[in-house]
mmCIF file of C-alpha atoms and ligand atoms in Angstrom:
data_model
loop_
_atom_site.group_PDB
_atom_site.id
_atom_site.type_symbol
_atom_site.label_atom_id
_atom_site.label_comp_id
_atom_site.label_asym_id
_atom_site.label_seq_id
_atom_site.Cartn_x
_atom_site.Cartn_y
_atom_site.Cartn_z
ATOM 1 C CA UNK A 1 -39.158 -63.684 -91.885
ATOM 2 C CA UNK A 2 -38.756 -60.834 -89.528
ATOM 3 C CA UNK A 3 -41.016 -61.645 -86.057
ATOM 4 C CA UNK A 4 -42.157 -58.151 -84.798
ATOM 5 C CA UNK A 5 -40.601 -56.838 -81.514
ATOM 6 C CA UNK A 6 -42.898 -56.002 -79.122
ATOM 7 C CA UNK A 7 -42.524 -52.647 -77.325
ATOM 8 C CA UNK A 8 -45.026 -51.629 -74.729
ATOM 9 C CA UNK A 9 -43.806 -47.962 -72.852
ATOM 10 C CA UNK A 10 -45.464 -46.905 -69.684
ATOM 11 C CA UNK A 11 -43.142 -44.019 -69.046
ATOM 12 C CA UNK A 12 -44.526 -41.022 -67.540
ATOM 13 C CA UNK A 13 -43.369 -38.081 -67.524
ATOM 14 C CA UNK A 14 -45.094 -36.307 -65.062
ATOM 15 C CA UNK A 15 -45.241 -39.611 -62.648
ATOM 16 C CA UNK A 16 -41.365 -38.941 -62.882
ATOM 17 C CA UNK A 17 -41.196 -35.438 -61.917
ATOM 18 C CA UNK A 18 -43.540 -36.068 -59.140
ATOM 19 C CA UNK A 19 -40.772 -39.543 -58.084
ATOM 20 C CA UNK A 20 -37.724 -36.816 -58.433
ATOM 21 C CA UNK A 21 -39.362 -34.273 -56.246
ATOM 22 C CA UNK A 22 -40.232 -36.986 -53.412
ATOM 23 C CA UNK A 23 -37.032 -38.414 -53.540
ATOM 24 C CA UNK A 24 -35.531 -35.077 -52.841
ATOM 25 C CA UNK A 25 -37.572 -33.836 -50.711
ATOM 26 C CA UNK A 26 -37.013 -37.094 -48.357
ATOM 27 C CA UNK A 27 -32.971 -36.758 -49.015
ATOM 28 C CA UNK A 28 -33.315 -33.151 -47.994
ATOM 29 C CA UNK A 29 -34.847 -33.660 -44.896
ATOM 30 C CA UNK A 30 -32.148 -36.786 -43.849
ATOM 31 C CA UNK A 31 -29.640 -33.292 -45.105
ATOM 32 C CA UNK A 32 -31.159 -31.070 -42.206
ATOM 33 C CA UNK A 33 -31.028 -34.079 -39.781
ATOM 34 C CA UNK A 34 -28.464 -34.008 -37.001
ATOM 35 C CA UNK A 35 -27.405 -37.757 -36.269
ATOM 36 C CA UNK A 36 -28.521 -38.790 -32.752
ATOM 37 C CA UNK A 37 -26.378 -38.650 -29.452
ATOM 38 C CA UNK A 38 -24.654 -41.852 -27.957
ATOM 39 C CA UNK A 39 -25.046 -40.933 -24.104
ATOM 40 C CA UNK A 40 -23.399 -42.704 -21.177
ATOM 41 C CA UNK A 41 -24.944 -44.131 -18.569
ATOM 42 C CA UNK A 42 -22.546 -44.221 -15.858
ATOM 43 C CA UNK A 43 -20.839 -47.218 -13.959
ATOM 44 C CA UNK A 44 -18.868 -47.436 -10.983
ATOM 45 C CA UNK A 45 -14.722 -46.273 -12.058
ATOM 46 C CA UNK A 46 -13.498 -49.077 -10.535
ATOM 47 C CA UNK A 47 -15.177 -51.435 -12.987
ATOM 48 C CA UNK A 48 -13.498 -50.683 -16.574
ATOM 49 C CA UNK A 49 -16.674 -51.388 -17.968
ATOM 50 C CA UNK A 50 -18.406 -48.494 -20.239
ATOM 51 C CA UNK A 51 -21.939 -48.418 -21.032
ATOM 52 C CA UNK A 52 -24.094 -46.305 -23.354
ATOM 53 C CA UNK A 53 -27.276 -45.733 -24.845
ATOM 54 C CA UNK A 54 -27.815 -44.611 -28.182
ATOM 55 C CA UNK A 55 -30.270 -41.720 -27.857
ATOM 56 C CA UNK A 56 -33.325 -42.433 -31.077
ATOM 57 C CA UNK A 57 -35.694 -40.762 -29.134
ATOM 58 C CA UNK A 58 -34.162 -37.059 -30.252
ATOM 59 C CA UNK A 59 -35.263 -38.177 -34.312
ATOM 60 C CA UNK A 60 -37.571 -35.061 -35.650
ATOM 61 C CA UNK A 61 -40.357 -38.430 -34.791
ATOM 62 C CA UNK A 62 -39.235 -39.263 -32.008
ATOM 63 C CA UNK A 63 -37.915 -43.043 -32.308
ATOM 64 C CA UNK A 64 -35.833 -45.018 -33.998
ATOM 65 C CA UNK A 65 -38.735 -45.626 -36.581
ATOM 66 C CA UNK A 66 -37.948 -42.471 -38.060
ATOM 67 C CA UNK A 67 -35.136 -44.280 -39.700
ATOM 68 C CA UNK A 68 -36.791 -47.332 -40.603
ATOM 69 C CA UNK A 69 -39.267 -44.748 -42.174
ATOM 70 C CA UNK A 70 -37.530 -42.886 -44.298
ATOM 71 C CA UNK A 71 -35.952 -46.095 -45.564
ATOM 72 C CA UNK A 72 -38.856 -47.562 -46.575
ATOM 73 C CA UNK A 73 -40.074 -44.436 -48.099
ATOM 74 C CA UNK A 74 -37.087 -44.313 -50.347
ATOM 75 C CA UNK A 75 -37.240 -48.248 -51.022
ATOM 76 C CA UNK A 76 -40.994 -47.706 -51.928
ATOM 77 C CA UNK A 77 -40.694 -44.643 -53.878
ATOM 78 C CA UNK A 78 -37.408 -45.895 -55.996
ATOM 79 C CA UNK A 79 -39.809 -49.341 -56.755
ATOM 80 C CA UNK A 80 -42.459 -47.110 -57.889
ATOM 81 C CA UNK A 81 -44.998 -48.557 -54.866
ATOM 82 C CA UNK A 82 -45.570 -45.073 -53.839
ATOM 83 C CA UNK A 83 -47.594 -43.153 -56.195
ATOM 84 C CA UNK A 84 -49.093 -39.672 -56.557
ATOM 85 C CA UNK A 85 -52.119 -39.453 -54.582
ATOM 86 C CA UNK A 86 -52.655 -42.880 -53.575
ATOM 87 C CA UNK A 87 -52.726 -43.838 -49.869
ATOM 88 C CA UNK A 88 -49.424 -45.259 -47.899
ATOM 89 C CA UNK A 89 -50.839 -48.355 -45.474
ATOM 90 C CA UNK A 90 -49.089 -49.662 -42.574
ATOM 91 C CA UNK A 91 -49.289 -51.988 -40.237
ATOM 92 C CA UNK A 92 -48.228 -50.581 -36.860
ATOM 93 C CA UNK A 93 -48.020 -51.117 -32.815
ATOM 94 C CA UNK A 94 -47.825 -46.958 -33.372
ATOM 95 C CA UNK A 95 -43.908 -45.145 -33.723
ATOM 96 C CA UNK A 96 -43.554 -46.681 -37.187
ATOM 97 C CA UNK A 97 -47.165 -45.004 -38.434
ATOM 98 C CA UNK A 98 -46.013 -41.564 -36.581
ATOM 99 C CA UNK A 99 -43.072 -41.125 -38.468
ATOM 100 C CA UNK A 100 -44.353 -42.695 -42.148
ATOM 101 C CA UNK A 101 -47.199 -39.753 -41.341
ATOM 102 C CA UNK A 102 -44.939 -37.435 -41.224
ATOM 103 C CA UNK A 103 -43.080 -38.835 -44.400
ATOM 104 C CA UNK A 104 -46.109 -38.828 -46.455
ATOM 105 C CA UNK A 105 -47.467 -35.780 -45.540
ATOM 106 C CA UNK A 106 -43.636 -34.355 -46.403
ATOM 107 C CA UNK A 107 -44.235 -35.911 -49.809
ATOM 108 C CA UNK A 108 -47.897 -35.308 -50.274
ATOM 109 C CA UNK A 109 -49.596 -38.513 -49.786
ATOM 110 C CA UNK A 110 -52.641 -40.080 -47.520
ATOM 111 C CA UNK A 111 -51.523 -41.888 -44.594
ATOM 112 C CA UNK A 112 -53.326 -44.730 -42.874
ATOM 113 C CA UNK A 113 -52.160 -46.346 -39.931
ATOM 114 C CA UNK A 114 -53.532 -50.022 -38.853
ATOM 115 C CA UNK A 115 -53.468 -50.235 -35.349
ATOM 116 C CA UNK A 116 -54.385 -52.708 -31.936
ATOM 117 C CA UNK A 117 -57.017 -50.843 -30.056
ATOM 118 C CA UNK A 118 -54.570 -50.927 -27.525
ATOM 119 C CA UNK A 119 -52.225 -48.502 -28.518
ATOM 120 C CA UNK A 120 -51.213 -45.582 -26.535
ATOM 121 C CA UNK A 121 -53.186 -42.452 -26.917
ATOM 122 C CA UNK A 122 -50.222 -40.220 -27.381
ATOM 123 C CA UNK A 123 -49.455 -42.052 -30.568
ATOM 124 C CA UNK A 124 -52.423 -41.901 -31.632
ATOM 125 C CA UNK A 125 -52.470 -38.275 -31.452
ATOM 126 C CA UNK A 126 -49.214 -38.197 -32.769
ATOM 127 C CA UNK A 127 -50.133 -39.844 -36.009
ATOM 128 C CA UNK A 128 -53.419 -37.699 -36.489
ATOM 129 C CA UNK A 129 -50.544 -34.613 -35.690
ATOM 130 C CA UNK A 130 -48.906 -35.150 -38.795
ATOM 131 C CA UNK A 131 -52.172 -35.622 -41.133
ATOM 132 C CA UNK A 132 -52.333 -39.279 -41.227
ATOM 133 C CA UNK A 133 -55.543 -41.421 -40.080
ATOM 134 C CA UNK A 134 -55.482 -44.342 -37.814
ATOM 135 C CA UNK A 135 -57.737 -47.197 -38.225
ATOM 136 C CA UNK A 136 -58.051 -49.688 -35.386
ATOM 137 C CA UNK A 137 -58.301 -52.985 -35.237
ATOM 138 C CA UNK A 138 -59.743 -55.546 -31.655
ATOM 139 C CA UNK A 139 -57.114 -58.174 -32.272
ATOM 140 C CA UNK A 140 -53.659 -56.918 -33.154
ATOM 141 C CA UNK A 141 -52.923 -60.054 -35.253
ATOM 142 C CA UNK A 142 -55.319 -58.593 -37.399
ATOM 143 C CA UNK A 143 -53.396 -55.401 -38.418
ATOM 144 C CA UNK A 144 -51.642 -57.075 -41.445
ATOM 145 C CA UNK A 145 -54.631 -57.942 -43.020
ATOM 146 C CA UNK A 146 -56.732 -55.637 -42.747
ATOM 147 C CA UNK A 147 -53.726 -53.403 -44.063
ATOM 148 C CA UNK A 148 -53.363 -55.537 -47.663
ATOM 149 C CA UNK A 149 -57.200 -55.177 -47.429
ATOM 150 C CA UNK A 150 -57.239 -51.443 -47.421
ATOM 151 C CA UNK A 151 -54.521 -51.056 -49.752
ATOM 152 C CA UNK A 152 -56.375 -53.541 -52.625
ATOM 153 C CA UNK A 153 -59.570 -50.851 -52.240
ATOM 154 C CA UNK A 154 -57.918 -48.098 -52.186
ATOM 155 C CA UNK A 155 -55.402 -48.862 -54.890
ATOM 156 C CA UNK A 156 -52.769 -47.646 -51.798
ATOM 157 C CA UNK A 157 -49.919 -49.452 -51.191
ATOM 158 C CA UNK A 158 -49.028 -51.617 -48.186
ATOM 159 C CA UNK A 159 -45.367 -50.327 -46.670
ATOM 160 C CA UNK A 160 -45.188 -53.718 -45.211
ATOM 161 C CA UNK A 161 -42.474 -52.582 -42.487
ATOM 162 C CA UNK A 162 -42.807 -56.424 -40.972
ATOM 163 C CA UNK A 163 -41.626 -57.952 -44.296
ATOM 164 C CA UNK A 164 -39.240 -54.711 -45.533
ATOM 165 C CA UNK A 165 -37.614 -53.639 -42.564
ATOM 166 C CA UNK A 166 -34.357 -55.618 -43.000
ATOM 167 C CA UNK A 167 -34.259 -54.798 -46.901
ATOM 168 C CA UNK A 168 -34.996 -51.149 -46.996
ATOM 169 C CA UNK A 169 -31.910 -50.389 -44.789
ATOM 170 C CA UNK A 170 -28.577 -50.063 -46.011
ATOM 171 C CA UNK A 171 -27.009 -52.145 -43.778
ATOM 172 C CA UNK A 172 -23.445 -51.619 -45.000
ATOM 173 C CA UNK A 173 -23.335 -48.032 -44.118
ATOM 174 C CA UNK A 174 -24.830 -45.072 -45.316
ATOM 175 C CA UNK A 175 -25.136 -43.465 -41.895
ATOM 176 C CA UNK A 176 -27.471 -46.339 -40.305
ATOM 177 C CA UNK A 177 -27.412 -46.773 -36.936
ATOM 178 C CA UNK A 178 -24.894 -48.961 -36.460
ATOM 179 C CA UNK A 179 -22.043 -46.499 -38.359
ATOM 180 C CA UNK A 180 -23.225 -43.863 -36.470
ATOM 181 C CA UNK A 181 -22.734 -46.372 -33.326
ATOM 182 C CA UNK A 182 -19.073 -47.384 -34.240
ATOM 183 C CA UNK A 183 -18.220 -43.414 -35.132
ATOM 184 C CA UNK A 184 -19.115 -42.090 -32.022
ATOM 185 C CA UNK A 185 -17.220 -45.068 -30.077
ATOM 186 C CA UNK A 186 -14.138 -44.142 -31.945
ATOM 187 C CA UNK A 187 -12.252 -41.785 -28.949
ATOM 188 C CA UNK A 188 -13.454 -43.806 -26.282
ATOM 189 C CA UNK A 189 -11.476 -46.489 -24.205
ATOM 190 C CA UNK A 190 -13.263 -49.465 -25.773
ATOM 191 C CA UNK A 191 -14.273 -48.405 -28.965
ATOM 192 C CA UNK A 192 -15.526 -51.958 -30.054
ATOM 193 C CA UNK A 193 -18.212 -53.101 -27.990
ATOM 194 C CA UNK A 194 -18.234 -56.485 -26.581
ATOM 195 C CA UNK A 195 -22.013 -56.555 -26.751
ATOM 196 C CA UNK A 196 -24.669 -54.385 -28.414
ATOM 197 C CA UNK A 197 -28.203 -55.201 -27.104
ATOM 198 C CA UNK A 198 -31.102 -54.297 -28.943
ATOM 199 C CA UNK A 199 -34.248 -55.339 -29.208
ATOM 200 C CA UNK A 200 -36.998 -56.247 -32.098
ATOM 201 C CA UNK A 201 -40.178 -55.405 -33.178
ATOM 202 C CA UNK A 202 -39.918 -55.748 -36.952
ATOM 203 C CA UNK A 203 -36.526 -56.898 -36.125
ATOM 204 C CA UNK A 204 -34.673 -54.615 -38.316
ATOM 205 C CA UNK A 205 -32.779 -52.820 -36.350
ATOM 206 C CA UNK A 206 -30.613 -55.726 -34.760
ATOM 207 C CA UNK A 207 -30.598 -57.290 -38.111
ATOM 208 C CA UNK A 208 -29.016 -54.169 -39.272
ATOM 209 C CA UNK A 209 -26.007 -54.295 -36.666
ATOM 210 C CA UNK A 210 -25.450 -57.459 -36.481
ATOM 211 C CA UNK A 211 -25.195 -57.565 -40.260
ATOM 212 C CA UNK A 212 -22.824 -54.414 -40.164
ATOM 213 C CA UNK A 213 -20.314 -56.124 -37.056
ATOM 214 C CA UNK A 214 -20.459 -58.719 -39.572
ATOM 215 C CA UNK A 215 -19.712 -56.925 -42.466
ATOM 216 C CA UNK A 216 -17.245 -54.474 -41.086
ATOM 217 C CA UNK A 217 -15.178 -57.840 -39.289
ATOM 218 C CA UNK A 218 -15.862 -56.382 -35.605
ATOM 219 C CA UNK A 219 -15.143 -58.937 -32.641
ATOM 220 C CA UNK A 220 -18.996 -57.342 -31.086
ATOM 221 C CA UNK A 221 -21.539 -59.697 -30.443
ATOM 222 C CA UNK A 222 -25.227 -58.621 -30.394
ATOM 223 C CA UNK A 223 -27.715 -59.867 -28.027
ATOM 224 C CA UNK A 224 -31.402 -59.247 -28.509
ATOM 225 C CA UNK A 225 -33.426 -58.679 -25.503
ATOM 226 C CA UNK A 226 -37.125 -59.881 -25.807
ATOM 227 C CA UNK A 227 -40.431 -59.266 -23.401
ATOM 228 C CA UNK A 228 -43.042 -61.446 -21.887
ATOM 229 C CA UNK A 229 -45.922 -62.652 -24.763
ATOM 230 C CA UNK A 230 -43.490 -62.760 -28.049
ATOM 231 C CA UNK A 231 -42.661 -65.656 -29.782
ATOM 232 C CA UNK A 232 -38.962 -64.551 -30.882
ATOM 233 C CA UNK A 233 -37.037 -65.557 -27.909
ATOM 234 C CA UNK A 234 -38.921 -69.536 -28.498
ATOM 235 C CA UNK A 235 -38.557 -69.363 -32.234
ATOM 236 C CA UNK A 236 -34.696 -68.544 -32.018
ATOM 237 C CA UNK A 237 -34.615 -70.894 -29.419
ATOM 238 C CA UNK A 238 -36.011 -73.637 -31.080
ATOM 239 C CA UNK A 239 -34.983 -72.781 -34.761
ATOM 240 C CA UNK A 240 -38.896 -72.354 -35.228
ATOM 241 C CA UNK A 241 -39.805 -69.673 -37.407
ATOM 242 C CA UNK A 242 -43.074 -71.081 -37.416
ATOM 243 C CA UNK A 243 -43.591 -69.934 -33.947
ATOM 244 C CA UNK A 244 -46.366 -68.136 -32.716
ATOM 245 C CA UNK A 245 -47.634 -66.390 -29.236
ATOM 246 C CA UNK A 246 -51.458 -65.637 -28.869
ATOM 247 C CA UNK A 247 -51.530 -62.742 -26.293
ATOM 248 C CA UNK A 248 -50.186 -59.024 -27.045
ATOM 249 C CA UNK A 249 -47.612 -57.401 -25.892
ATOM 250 C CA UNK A 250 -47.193 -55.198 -23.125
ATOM 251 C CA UNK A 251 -44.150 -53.330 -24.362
ATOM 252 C CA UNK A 252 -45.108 -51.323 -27.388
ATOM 253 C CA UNK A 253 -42.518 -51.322 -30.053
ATOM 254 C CA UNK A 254 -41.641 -55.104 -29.320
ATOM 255 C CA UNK A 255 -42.360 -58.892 -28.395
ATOM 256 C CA UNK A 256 -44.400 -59.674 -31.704
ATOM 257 C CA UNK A 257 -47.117 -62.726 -31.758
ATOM 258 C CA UNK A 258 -45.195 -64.191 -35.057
ATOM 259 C CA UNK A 259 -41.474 -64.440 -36.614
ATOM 260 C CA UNK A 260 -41.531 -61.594 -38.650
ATOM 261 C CA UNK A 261 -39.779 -62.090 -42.091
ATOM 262 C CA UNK A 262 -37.874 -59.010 -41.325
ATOM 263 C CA UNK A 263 -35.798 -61.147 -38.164
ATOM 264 C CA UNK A 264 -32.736 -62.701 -39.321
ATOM 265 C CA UNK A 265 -32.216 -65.231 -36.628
ATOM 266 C CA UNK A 266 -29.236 -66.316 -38.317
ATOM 267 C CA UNK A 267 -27.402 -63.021 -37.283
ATOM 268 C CA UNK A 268 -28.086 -62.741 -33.874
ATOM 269 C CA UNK A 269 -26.088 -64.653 -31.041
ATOM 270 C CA UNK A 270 -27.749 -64.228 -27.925
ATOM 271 C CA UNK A 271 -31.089 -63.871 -27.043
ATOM 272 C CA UNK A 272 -32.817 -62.856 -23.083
ATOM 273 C CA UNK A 273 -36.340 -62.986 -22.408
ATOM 274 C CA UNK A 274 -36.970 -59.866 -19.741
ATOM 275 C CA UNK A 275 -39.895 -59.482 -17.582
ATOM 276 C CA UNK A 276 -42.294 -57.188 -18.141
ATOM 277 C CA UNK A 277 -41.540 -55.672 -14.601
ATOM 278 C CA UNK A 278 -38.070 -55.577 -15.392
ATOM 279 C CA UNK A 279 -38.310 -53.739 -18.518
ATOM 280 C CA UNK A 280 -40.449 -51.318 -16.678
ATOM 281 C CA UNK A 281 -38.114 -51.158 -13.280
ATOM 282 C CA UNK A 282 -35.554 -50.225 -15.919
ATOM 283 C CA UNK A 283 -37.164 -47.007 -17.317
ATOM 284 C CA UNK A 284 -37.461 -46.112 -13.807
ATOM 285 C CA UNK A 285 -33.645 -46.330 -12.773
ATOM 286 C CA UNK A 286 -32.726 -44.458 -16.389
ATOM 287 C CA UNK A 287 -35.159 -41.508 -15.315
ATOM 288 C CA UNK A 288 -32.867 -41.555 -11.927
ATOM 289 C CA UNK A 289 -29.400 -41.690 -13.704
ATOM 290 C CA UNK A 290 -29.871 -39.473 -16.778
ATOM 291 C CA UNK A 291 -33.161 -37.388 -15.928
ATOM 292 C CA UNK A 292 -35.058 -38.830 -18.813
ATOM 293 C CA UNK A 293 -37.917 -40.379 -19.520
ATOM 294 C CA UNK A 294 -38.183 -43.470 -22.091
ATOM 295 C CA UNK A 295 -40.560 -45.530 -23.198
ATOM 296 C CA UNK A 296 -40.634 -49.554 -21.847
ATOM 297 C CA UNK A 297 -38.524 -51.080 -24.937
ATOM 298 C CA UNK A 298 -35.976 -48.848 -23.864
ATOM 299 C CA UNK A 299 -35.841 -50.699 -20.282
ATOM 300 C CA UNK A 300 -36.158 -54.301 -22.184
ATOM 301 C CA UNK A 301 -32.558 -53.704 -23.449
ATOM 302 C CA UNK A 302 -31.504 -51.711 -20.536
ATOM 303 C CA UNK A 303 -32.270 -54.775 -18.338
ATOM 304 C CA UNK A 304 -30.393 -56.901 -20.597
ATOM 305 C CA UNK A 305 -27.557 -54.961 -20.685
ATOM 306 C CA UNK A 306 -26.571 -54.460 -17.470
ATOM 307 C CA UNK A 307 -27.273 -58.388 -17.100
ATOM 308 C CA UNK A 308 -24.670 -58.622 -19.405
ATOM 309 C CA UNK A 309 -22.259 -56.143 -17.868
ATOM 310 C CA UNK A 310 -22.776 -58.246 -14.306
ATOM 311 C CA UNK A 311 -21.830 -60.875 -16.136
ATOM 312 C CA UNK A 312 -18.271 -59.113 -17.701
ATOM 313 C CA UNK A 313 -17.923 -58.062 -13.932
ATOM 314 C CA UNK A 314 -18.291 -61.813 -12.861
ATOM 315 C CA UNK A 315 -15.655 -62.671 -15.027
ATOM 316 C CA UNK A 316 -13.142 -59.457 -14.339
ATOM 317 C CA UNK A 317 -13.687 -58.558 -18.098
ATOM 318 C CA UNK A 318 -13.797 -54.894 -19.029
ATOM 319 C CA UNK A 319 -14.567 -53.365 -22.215
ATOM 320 C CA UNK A 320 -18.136 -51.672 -23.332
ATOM 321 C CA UNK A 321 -22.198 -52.272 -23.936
ATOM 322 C CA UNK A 322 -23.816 -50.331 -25.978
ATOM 323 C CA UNK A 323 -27.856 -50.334 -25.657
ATOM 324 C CA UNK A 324 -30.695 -48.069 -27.069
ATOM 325 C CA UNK A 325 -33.247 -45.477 -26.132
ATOM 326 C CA UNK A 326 -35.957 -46.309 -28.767
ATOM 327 C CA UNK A 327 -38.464 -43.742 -27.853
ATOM 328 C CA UNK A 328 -39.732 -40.994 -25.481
ATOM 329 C CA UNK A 329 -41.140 -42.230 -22.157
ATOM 330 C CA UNK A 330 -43.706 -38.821 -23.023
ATOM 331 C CA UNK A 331 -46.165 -41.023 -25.055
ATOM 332 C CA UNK A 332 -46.525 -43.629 -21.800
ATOM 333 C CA UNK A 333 -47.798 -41.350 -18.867
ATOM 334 C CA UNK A 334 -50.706 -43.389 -18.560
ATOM 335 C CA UNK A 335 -49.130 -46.469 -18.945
ATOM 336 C CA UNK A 336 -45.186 -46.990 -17.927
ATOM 337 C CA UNK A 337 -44.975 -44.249 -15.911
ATOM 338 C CA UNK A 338 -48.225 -45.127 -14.103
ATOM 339 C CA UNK A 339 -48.531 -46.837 -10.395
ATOM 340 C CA UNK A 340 -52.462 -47.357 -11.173
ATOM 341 C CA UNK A 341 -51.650 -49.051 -14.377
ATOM 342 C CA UNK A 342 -49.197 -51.083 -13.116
ATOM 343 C CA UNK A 343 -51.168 -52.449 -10.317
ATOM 344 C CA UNK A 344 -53.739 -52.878 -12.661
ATOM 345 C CA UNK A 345 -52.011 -55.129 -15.210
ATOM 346 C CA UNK A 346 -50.054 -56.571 -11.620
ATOM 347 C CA UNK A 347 -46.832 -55.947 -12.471
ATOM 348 C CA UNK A 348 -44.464 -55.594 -9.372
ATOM 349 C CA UNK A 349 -41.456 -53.685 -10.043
ATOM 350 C CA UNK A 350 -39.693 -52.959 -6.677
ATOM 351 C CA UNK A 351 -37.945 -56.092 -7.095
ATOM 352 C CA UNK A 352 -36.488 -55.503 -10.092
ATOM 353 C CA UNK A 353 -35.518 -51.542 -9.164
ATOM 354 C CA UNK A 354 -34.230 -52.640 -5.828
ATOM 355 C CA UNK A 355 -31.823 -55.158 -7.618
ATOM 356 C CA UNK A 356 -30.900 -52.436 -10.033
ATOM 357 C CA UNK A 357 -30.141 -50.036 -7.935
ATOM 358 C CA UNK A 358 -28.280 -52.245 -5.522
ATOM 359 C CA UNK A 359 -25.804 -53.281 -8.160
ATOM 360 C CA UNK A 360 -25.236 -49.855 -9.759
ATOM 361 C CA UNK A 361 -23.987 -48.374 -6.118
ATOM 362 C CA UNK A 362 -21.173 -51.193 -7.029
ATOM 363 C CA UNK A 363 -23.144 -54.613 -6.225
ATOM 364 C CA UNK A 364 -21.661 -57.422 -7.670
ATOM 365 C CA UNK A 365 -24.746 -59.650 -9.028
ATOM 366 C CA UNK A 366 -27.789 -58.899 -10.300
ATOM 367 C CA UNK A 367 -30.059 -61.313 -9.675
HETATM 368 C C1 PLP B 401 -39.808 -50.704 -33.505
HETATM 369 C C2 PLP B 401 -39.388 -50.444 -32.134
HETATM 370 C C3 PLP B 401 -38.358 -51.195 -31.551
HETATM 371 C C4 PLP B 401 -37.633 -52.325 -32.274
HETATM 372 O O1 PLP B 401 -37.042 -51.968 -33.500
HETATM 373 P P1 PLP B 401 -37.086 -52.917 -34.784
HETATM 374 O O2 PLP B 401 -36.032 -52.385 -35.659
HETATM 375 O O3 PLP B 401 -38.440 -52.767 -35.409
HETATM 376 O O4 PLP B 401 -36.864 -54.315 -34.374
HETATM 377 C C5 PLP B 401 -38.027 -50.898 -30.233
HETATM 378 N N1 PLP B 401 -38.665 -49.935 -29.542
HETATM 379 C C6 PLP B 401 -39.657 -49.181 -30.097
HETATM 380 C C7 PLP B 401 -40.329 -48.134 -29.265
HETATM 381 C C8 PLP B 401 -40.049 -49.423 -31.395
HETATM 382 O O5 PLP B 401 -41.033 -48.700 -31.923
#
């Protein structure tokens, strides 16, 4: 007896045309991309200790989420989650939506972006800029489900960056941000960091250079620098990745109220929590030094770092910290770079700036 094979063929031609022509047109635009500047942020001579920023903020989006999007782009498009016509979801805090915007709009799909009311205007703008539509939410731990929601009606698909950060990335190499780190270290006295601070909002990113140091048998450790109302600092802390934390954040980008799958806590080996003021004092003292403006994740792992390079001081170490400008301090007029908001939310940063400032005309301590 011969049992009949069963053969069921969904291929499409024209479904694949349309998949070729995204895919390229997503590859061609990486092709036209310059990679993004490592800049130095000076230190007193006498120290032997180098430190400096990797520059996201120049992306044609404006922050490091322009990475993350066109990763997750290609990871949705090559699983077939992407389809002709149908809406691209996300849930956002606001850079990841601008730059999947501009993304779908490259490749000729709707964009929605699911946001906390609370989000800055700018990015809001931003997002609307590029053709996508925002849709905001009261309570920012609702954004991921009213995302799955709107993707179920609209037969959309959910990019899911909190879940797919750490996946979508080729975190061997392939030009990710931590290659592109090492490269451009390569001529200069210490060319393998002893720290690189980042921080995490889906997580990604540090899960992408710690996996790479790993990977690529570098001595670097990588610290991850965390703000006031997130629950990663506890849940590393604690080995709780049940952890949660009720209230918002105040940095956008970071500080999330749950572990998000796409943290590896496993790969990171230090962790600071930084005060809001801090992070803020710390956008301030970059404006000084380098004459630009960034946005307040930016001065989260600026803090941290030049706790850490007190600390290599402490102990007469030298070598170099390398640190990130996530996004444009442009988008946060109203917010980071305002006294009236500040005193309205009460956050003090003199403090913080005067200890800054103190130690980088050759202090020894900063605290
Ligand atoms: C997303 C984001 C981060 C953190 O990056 P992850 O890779 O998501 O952890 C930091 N700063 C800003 C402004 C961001 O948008």
């Amino acid at each position: 007896m011969v049992v009949p094979t069963l053969d069921v063929d969904r291929s499409d031609a024209e479904y694949r045309a349309w998949l070729k022509e995204a895919v390229r047109k997503v590859q061609a635009d990486a092709n036209r991309s310059a990679d993004t500047h490592l800049l130095r942020f000076p230190l007193p001579d006498e120290w032997g200790i180098d430190l400096y920023l990797k520059d996201e903020s120049t992306h044609p989006t404006g922050s490091l989420k322009h990475r993350l999007a066109r990763s997750l782009f290609l990871y949705g498009l090559c699983n077939g989650w992407i389809r002709p016509g149908k809406p691209v979801i996300e849930a956002s805090s606001g850079s990841t939506a601008v730059s999947e915007a501009y993304f779908a709009k490259l490749i000729g799909v709707p964009f929605i972006a699911v946001m906390a009311r609370s989000t800055s205007r700018a990015k809001i703008d931003l997002i609307e800029f590029h053709g996508g539509e925002c849709h905001l939410v009261d309570n920012p731990c609702e954004v991921y489900e009213v995302s799955a929601r709107l993707a179920a009606e609209t037969g959309g698909h959910y990019m899911d960056q909190f879940t797919y950060a750490e996946r979508a990335t080729d975190w061997r190499g392939n030009n990710n941000i931590a290659e592109s780190i090492f490269a451009q270290l390569r001529r200069e006295p210490h060319p393998e960091p002893t720290w690189i601070v980042a921080t995490a909002g889906t997580g990604g990113t540090s899960a992408t250079i710690a996996r790479y140091v790993h990977y690529m048998q570098h001595d670097t450790r990588i610290c991850v620098a965390d703000p006031e109302n997130s629950c990663f600092f506890d849940g590393w802390v604690k080995h709780d990745p049940d952890a949660t934390c009720a209230t918002g954040s105040r940095i956008e980008g970071i500080g999330r109220p749950r572990m998000e799958p796409s943290f590896v806590p496993g790969a990171v080996d230090r962790m600071m929590r930084v005060p809001d003021a801090a992070s803020i004092a710390a956008i301030r003292v970059l404006e000084r030094v380098l004459g630009k403006k960034a946005g307040a994740s930016t001065g989260t792992g600026l803090w941290s770092a030049l706790r850490i390079v007190a600390e290599m001081r402490a102990e007469g170490a030298t070598g170099s910290v390398v640190a990130l400008i996530c996004d444009p301090g442009d988008r946060y007029l109203d917010k980071y770079y305002s006294n009236e908001w500040l005193d309205e939310q009460g956050i003090e940063i003199e403090p913080y700036r005067e200890l800054m400032e103190r130690f980088l005309a050759g202090g020894s301590r900063l605290d």
